[in-house]
Amino acid sequence: MARMFGCPCCQPGADLPEGFVPDHPVARRGVMIAALAGLGASVAGPVLAQGATRSLRVRRQVTGDSFSGVYFRNGRYDRPALRQLDYVFRDLSKAETTPMDPRLFDVMSTVANRMDSDEHYEVISGYRTPETNAQNASRSRRVSQVSLHMSGMAADCRLPDRNSREMARLAAELRLGGVGLYTSNGFVHLDCGPVRRW
């Protein structure tokens, strides 16, 4: 069941994050999210060199939790690094962590590299439980009922040393997944789902 998301960690022989089991909530998300993820699975791959080392610098805006380092090397995702990233991207209101889709980190890493930024991403929102997402959707029409945040495939973030509008433009041009610009809040939504823009 977990493989329906096309997650590179879930392929046979992959180095799975500790604690990941197919019955985990990330594997039980709705059919619509699975379909969206499947469409996006073929998008991010061609842009990234398969054997390249990939790194990311992120800091959670509210808590200050951070990660700075390599999360992919020698053709494999690094389990301890993914666990640290899962923690940084956790749902803060429910204090719940889920295995994030590492393709999201690939998207973020690619965007930061193309923007020539060495700054930490400020992460406003990462994983959201269905309950948290429903609460957010009840407060704002801009929150999707089937948000990819619920499957660990999306982040709302900004690069402090770069213009958010330029970041959204570049991310959309790269066609790695979904891109949403929230000018009033100064952040960009990035995900590893199907290519779309708002």
mmCIF file of C-alpha atoms in Angstrom:
data_model
loop_
_atom_site.group_PDB
_atom_site.id
_atom_site.type_symbol
_atom_site.label_atom_id
_atom_site.label_comp_id
_atom_site.label_asym_id
_atom_site.label_seq_id
_atom_site.Cartn_x
_atom_site.Cartn_y
_atom_site.Cartn_z
ATOM 1 C CA MET A 1 0.000 0.000 0.000
ATOM 2 C CA ALA A 2 2.786 2.488 0.841
ATOM 3 C CA ARG A 3 4.224 2.141 -2.655
ATOM 4 C CA MET A 4 1.184 3.777 -4.244
ATOM 5 C CA PHE A 5 2.727 7.155 -3.502
ATOM 6 C CA GLY A 6 5.758 6.466 -5.687
ATOM 7 C CA CYS A 7 8.075 7.345 -2.821
ATOM 8 C CA PRO A 8 11.702 6.477 -3.673
ATOM 9 C CA CYS A 9 12.166 5.233 -0.098
ATOM 10 C CA CYS A 10 9.434 2.650 -0.597
ATOM 11 C CA GLN A 11 10.954 0.950 -3.625
ATOM 12 C CA PRO A 12 12.211 -2.612 -3.164
ATOM 13 C CA GLY A 13 15.581 -2.638 -1.427
ATOM 14 C CA ALA A 14 15.347 1.031 -0.424
ATOM 15 C CA ASP A 15 16.831 2.310 2.819
ATOM 16 C CA LEU A 16 13.550 2.924 4.676
ATOM 17 C CA PRO A 17 13.254 5.498 7.452
ATOM 18 C CA GLU A 18 13.207 3.794 10.845
ATOM 19 C CA GLY A 19 9.699 3.188 12.099
ATOM 20 C CA PHE A 20 8.102 3.273 8.639
ATOM 21 C CA VAL A 21 5.473 0.588 8.276
ATOM 22 C CA PRO A 22 2.987 0.189 5.416
ATOM 23 C CA ASP A 23 0.070 0.670 7.808
ATOM 24 C CA HIS A 24 1.342 4.106 8.866
ATOM 25 C CA PRO A 25 -1.179 6.940 8.254
ATOM 26 C CA VAL A 26 0.903 8.229 5.337
ATOM 27 C CA ALA A 27 0.109 4.958 3.549
ATOM 28 C CA ARG A 28 -3.632 5.281 4.216
ATOM 29 C CA ARG A 29 -4.277 8.690 2.666
ATOM 30 C CA GLY A 30 -7.191 9.093 0.297
ATOM 31 C CA VAL A 31 -7.353 7.817 -3.259
ATOM 32 C CA MET A 32 -7.282 11.358 -4.638
ATOM 33 C CA ILE A 33 -3.983 12.160 -2.914
ATOM 34 C CA ALA A 34 -2.527 8.893 -4.162
ATOM 35 C CA ALA A 35 -3.568 9.714 -7.700
ATOM 36 C CA LEU A 36 -2.020 13.168 -7.459
ATOM 37 C CA ALA A 37 1.185 11.717 -6.080
ATOM 38 C CA GLY A 38 1.351 9.129 -8.828
ATOM 39 C CA LEU A 39 1.091 11.849 -11.449
ATOM 40 C CA GLY A 40 3.940 13.755 -9.840
ATOM 41 C CA ALA A 41 6.203 10.734 -9.364
ATOM 42 C CA SER A 42 7.654 10.985 -12.845
ATOM 43 C CA VAL A 43 8.143 14.752 -12.724
ATOM 44 C CA ALA A 44 11.010 15.398 -10.306
ATOM 45 C CA GLY A 45 13.264 12.537 -11.393
ATOM 46 C CA PRO A 46 14.692 13.837 -14.693
ATOM 47 C CA VAL A 47 15.884 17.144 -13.228
ATOM 48 C CA LEU A 48 17.990 15.509 -10.517
ATOM 49 C CA ALA A 49 21.196 13.615 -11.172
ATOM 50 C CA GLN A 50 20.547 10.148 -9.761
ATOM 51 C CA GLY A 51 23.992 9.696 -8.199
ATOM 52 C CA ALA A 52 24.506 13.264 -7.043
ATOM 53 C CA THR A 53 24.868 14.212 -3.398
ATOM 54 C CA ARG A 54 21.887 16.263 -2.265
ATOM 55 C CA SER A 55 21.783 18.537 0.741
ATOM 56 C CA LEU A 56 19.263 20.819 2.392
ATOM 57 C CA ARG A 57 19.227 23.580 4.985
ATOM 58 C CA VAL A 58 15.909 24.096 6.790
ATOM 59 C CA ARG A 59 14.781 25.762 10.001
ATOM 60 C CA ARG A 60 11.282 25.551 11.463
ATOM 61 C CA GLN A 61 9.968 29.076 11.902
ATOM 62 C CA VAL A 62 8.111 28.565 15.192
ATOM 63 C CA THR A 63 10.413 26.159 17.040
ATOM 64 C CA GLY A 64 13.838 26.903 15.573
ATOM 65 C CA ASP A 65 14.403 23.161 14.979
ATOM 66 C CA SER A 66 16.756 22.781 12.050
ATOM 67 C CA PHE A 67 18.591 20.458 9.711
ATOM 68 C CA SER A 68 21.639 21.296 7.641
ATOM 69 C CA GLY A 69 23.405 18.594 5.729
ATOM 70 C CA VAL A 70 23.365 15.813 3.178
ATOM 71 C CA TYR A 71 20.234 13.669 2.969
ATOM 72 C CA PHE A 72 21.113 11.732 -0.221
ATOM 73 C CA ARG A 73 24.462 10.217 -1.168
ATOM 74 C CA ASN A 74 25.801 7.321 -3.230
ATOM 75 C CA GLY A 75 22.433 6.814 -4.893
ATOM 76 C CA ARG A 76 20.537 6.403 -1.599
ATOM 77 C CA TYR A 77 18.578 8.485 0.840
ATOM 78 C CA ASP A 78 20.284 8.733 4.229
ATOM 79 C CA ARG A 79 17.993 7.263 6.929
ATOM 80 C CA PRO A 80 19.219 9.324 9.901
ATOM 81 C CA ALA A 81 18.986 12.529 7.845
ATOM 82 C CA LEU A 82 15.434 11.694 6.747
ATOM 83 C CA ARG A 83 14.413 11.055 10.371
ATOM 84 C CA GLN A 84 15.778 14.470 11.355
ATOM 85 C CA LEU A 85 13.932 16.124 8.476
ATOM 86 C CA ASP A 86 10.705 14.312 9.392
ATOM 87 C CA TYR A 87 11.005 15.824 12.876
ATOM 88 C CA VAL A 88 11.601 19.359 11.583
ATOM 89 C CA PHE A 89 8.600 19.053 9.228
ATOM 90 C CA ARG A 90 6.256 17.522 11.859
ATOM 91 C CA ASP A 91 2.732 18.724 12.583
ATOM 92 C CA LEU A 92 3.337 21.089 15.481
ATOM 93 C CA SER A 93 -0.258 21.384 16.677
ATOM 94 C CA LYS A 94 -0.606 17.598 17.074
ATOM 95 C CA ALA A 95 3.083 16.907 17.833
ATOM 96 C CA GLU A 96 2.944 14.170 15.202
ATOM 97 C CA THR A 97 5.755 13.108 12.896
ATOM 98 C CA THR A 98 5.312 11.187 9.659
ATOM 99 C CA PRO A 99 7.750 9.925 7.026
ATOM 100 C CA MET A 100 7.964 12.827 4.589
ATOM 101 C CA ASP A 101 8.217 12.075 0.883
ATOM 102 C CA PRO A 102 11.924 12.710 0.175
ATOM 103 C CA ARG A 103 11.064 14.009 -3.293
ATOM 104 C CA LEU A 104 9.864 17.157 -1.489
ATOM 105 C CA PHE A 105 13.403 17.633 -0.183
ATOM 106 C CA ASP A 106 14.679 17.117 -3.743
ATOM 107 C CA VAL A 107 12.377 19.897 -4.959
ATOM 108 C CA MET A 108 13.487 22.242 -2.174
ATOM 109 C CA SER A 109 17.164 21.444 -2.682
ATOM 110 C CA THR A 110 16.915 22.040 -6.423
ATOM 111 C CA VAL A 111 15.136 25.375 -5.981
ATOM 112 C CA ALA A 112 17.689 26.604 -3.415
ATOM 113 C CA ASN A 113 20.582 25.531 -5.642
ATOM 114 C CA ARG A 114 19.107 27.207 -8.723
ATOM 115 C CA MET A 115 18.568 30.389 -6.703
ATOM 116 C CA ASP A 116 22.166 30.190 -5.466
ATOM 117 C CA SER A 117 21.019 30.458 -1.849
ATOM 118 C CA ASP A 118 23.034 29.205 1.125
ATOM 119 C CA GLU A 119 20.378 30.288 3.624
ATOM 120 C CA HIS A 120 18.201 27.923 5.623
ATOM 121 C CA TYR A 121 14.664 27.629 4.312
ATOM 122 C CA GLU A 122 12.209 28.965 6.871
ATOM 123 C CA VAL A 123 9.559 26.245 7.087
ATOM 124 C CA ILE A 124 6.155 27.572 8.077
ATOM 125 C CA SER A 125 4.219 24.342 7.551
ATOM 126 C CA GLY A 126 5.194 20.801 6.609
ATOM 127 C CA TYR A 127 3.216 17.694 7.478
ATOM 128 C CA ARG A 128 -0.379 18.221 8.608
ATOM 129 C CA THR A 129 -2.595 15.600 10.174
ATOM 130 C CA PRO A 130 -6.055 15.383 8.592
ATOM 131 C CA GLU A 131 -7.405 17.050 11.757
ATOM 132 C CA THR A 132 -5.002 19.975 11.484
ATOM 133 C CA ASN A 133 -5.718 20.345 7.787
ATOM 134 C CA ALA A 134 -9.481 20.336 8.418
ATOM 135 C CA GLN A 135 -9.065 23.050 11.065
ATOM 136 C CA ASN A 136 -6.978 25.150 8.653
ATOM 137 C CA ALA A 137 -9.503 24.591 5.842
ATOM 138 C CA SER A 138 -12.339 25.752 8.089
ATOM 139 C CA ARG A 139 -10.489 29.045 8.631
ATOM 140 C CA SER A 140 -9.356 29.655 5.042
ATOM 141 C CA ARG A 141 -10.760 28.818 1.627
ATOM 142 C CA ARG A 142 -7.178 28.675 0.323
ATOM 143 C CA VAL A 143 -6.484 25.442 2.249
ATOM 144 C CA SER A 144 -7.311 22.366 0.176
ATOM 145 C CA GLN A 145 -9.431 19.603 1.698
ATOM 146 C CA VAL A 146 -7.082 17.108 -0.023
ATOM 147 C CA SER A 147 -3.850 18.942 0.703
ATOM 148 C CA LEU A 148 -0.580 17.182 -0.082
ATOM 149 C CA HIS A 149 0.593 18.412 3.336
ATOM 150 C CA MET A 150 -1.409 15.470 4.738
ATOM 151 C CA SER A 151 0.741 12.959 2.873
ATOM 152 C CA GLY A 152 4.074 14.601 3.722
ATOM 153 C CA MET A 153 4.535 15.859 0.181
ATOM 154 C CA ALA A 154 4.330 19.639 0.707
ATOM 155 C CA ALA A 155 5.877 22.528 2.590
ATOM 156 C CA ASP A 156 5.109 26.210 2.962
ATOM 157 C CA CYS A 157 8.467 27.943 3.125
ATOM 158 C CA ARG A 158 10.640 30.887 2.186
ATOM 159 C CA LEU A 159 14.298 31.616 1.548
ATOM 160 C CA PRO A 160 15.050 34.728 3.648
ATOM 161 C CA ASP A 161 17.740 35.970 1.257
ATOM 162 C CA ARG A 162 15.554 35.600 -1.845
ATOM 163 C CA ASN A 163 12.361 37.202 -3.108
ATOM 164 C CA SER A 164 9.378 34.866 -2.688
ATOM 165 C CA ARG A 165 7.852 35.931 -6.001
ATOM 166 C CA GLU A 166 11.113 35.077 -7.792
ATOM 167 C CA MET A 167 11.335 31.798 -5.911
ATOM 168 C CA ALA A 168 7.802 30.842 -6.997
ATOM 169 C CA ARG A 169 8.533 31.841 -10.596
ATOM 170 C CA LEU A 170 11.702 29.746 -10.734
ATOM 171 C CA ALA A 171 10.050 26.750 -9.041
ATOM 172 C CA ALA A 172 7.183 26.894 -11.545
ATOM 173 C CA GLU A 173 9.649 27.047 -14.457
ATOM 174 C CA LEU A 174 11.447 23.963 -13.137
ATOM 175 C CA ARG A 175 8.140 22.036 -13.254
ATOM 176 C CA LEU A 176 9.039 19.788 -10.319
ATOM 177 C CA GLY A 177 5.603 19.845 -8.703
ATOM 178 C CA GLY A 178 3.018 22.253 -7.370
ATOM 179 C CA VAL A 179 3.900 25.873 -6.600
ATOM 180 C CA GLY A 180 1.716 28.388 -4.783
ATOM 181 C CA LEU A 181 2.658 31.984 -4.008
ATOM 182 C CA TYR A 182 1.180 33.572 -0.883
ATOM 183 C CA THR A 183 2.291 37.172 -1.207
ATOM 184 C CA SER A 184 0.424 38.465 1.850
ATOM 185 C CA ASN A 185 2.315 35.979 4.039
ATOM 186 C CA GLY A 186 5.562 36.068 2.048
ATOM 187 C CA PHE A 187 5.900 32.313 1.577
ATOM 188 C CA VAL A 188 5.780 29.773 -1.217
ATOM 189 C CA HIS A 189 4.057 26.402 -1.202
ATOM 190 C CA LEU A 190 6.255 23.705 -2.774
ATOM 191 C CA ASP A 191 5.215 20.108 -3.292
ATOM 192 C CA CYS A 192 6.279 17.014 -5.192
ATOM 193 C CA GLY A 193 2.833 16.342 -6.651
ATOM 194 C CA PRO A 194 1.647 17.104 -10.181
ATOM 195 C CA VAL A 195 2.867 20.261 -11.897
ATOM 196 C CA ARG A 196 0.482 23.147 -11.265
ATOM 197 C CA ARG A 197 0.636 26.755 -10.137
ATOM 198 C CA TRP A 198 -1.533 29.162 -8.163
#
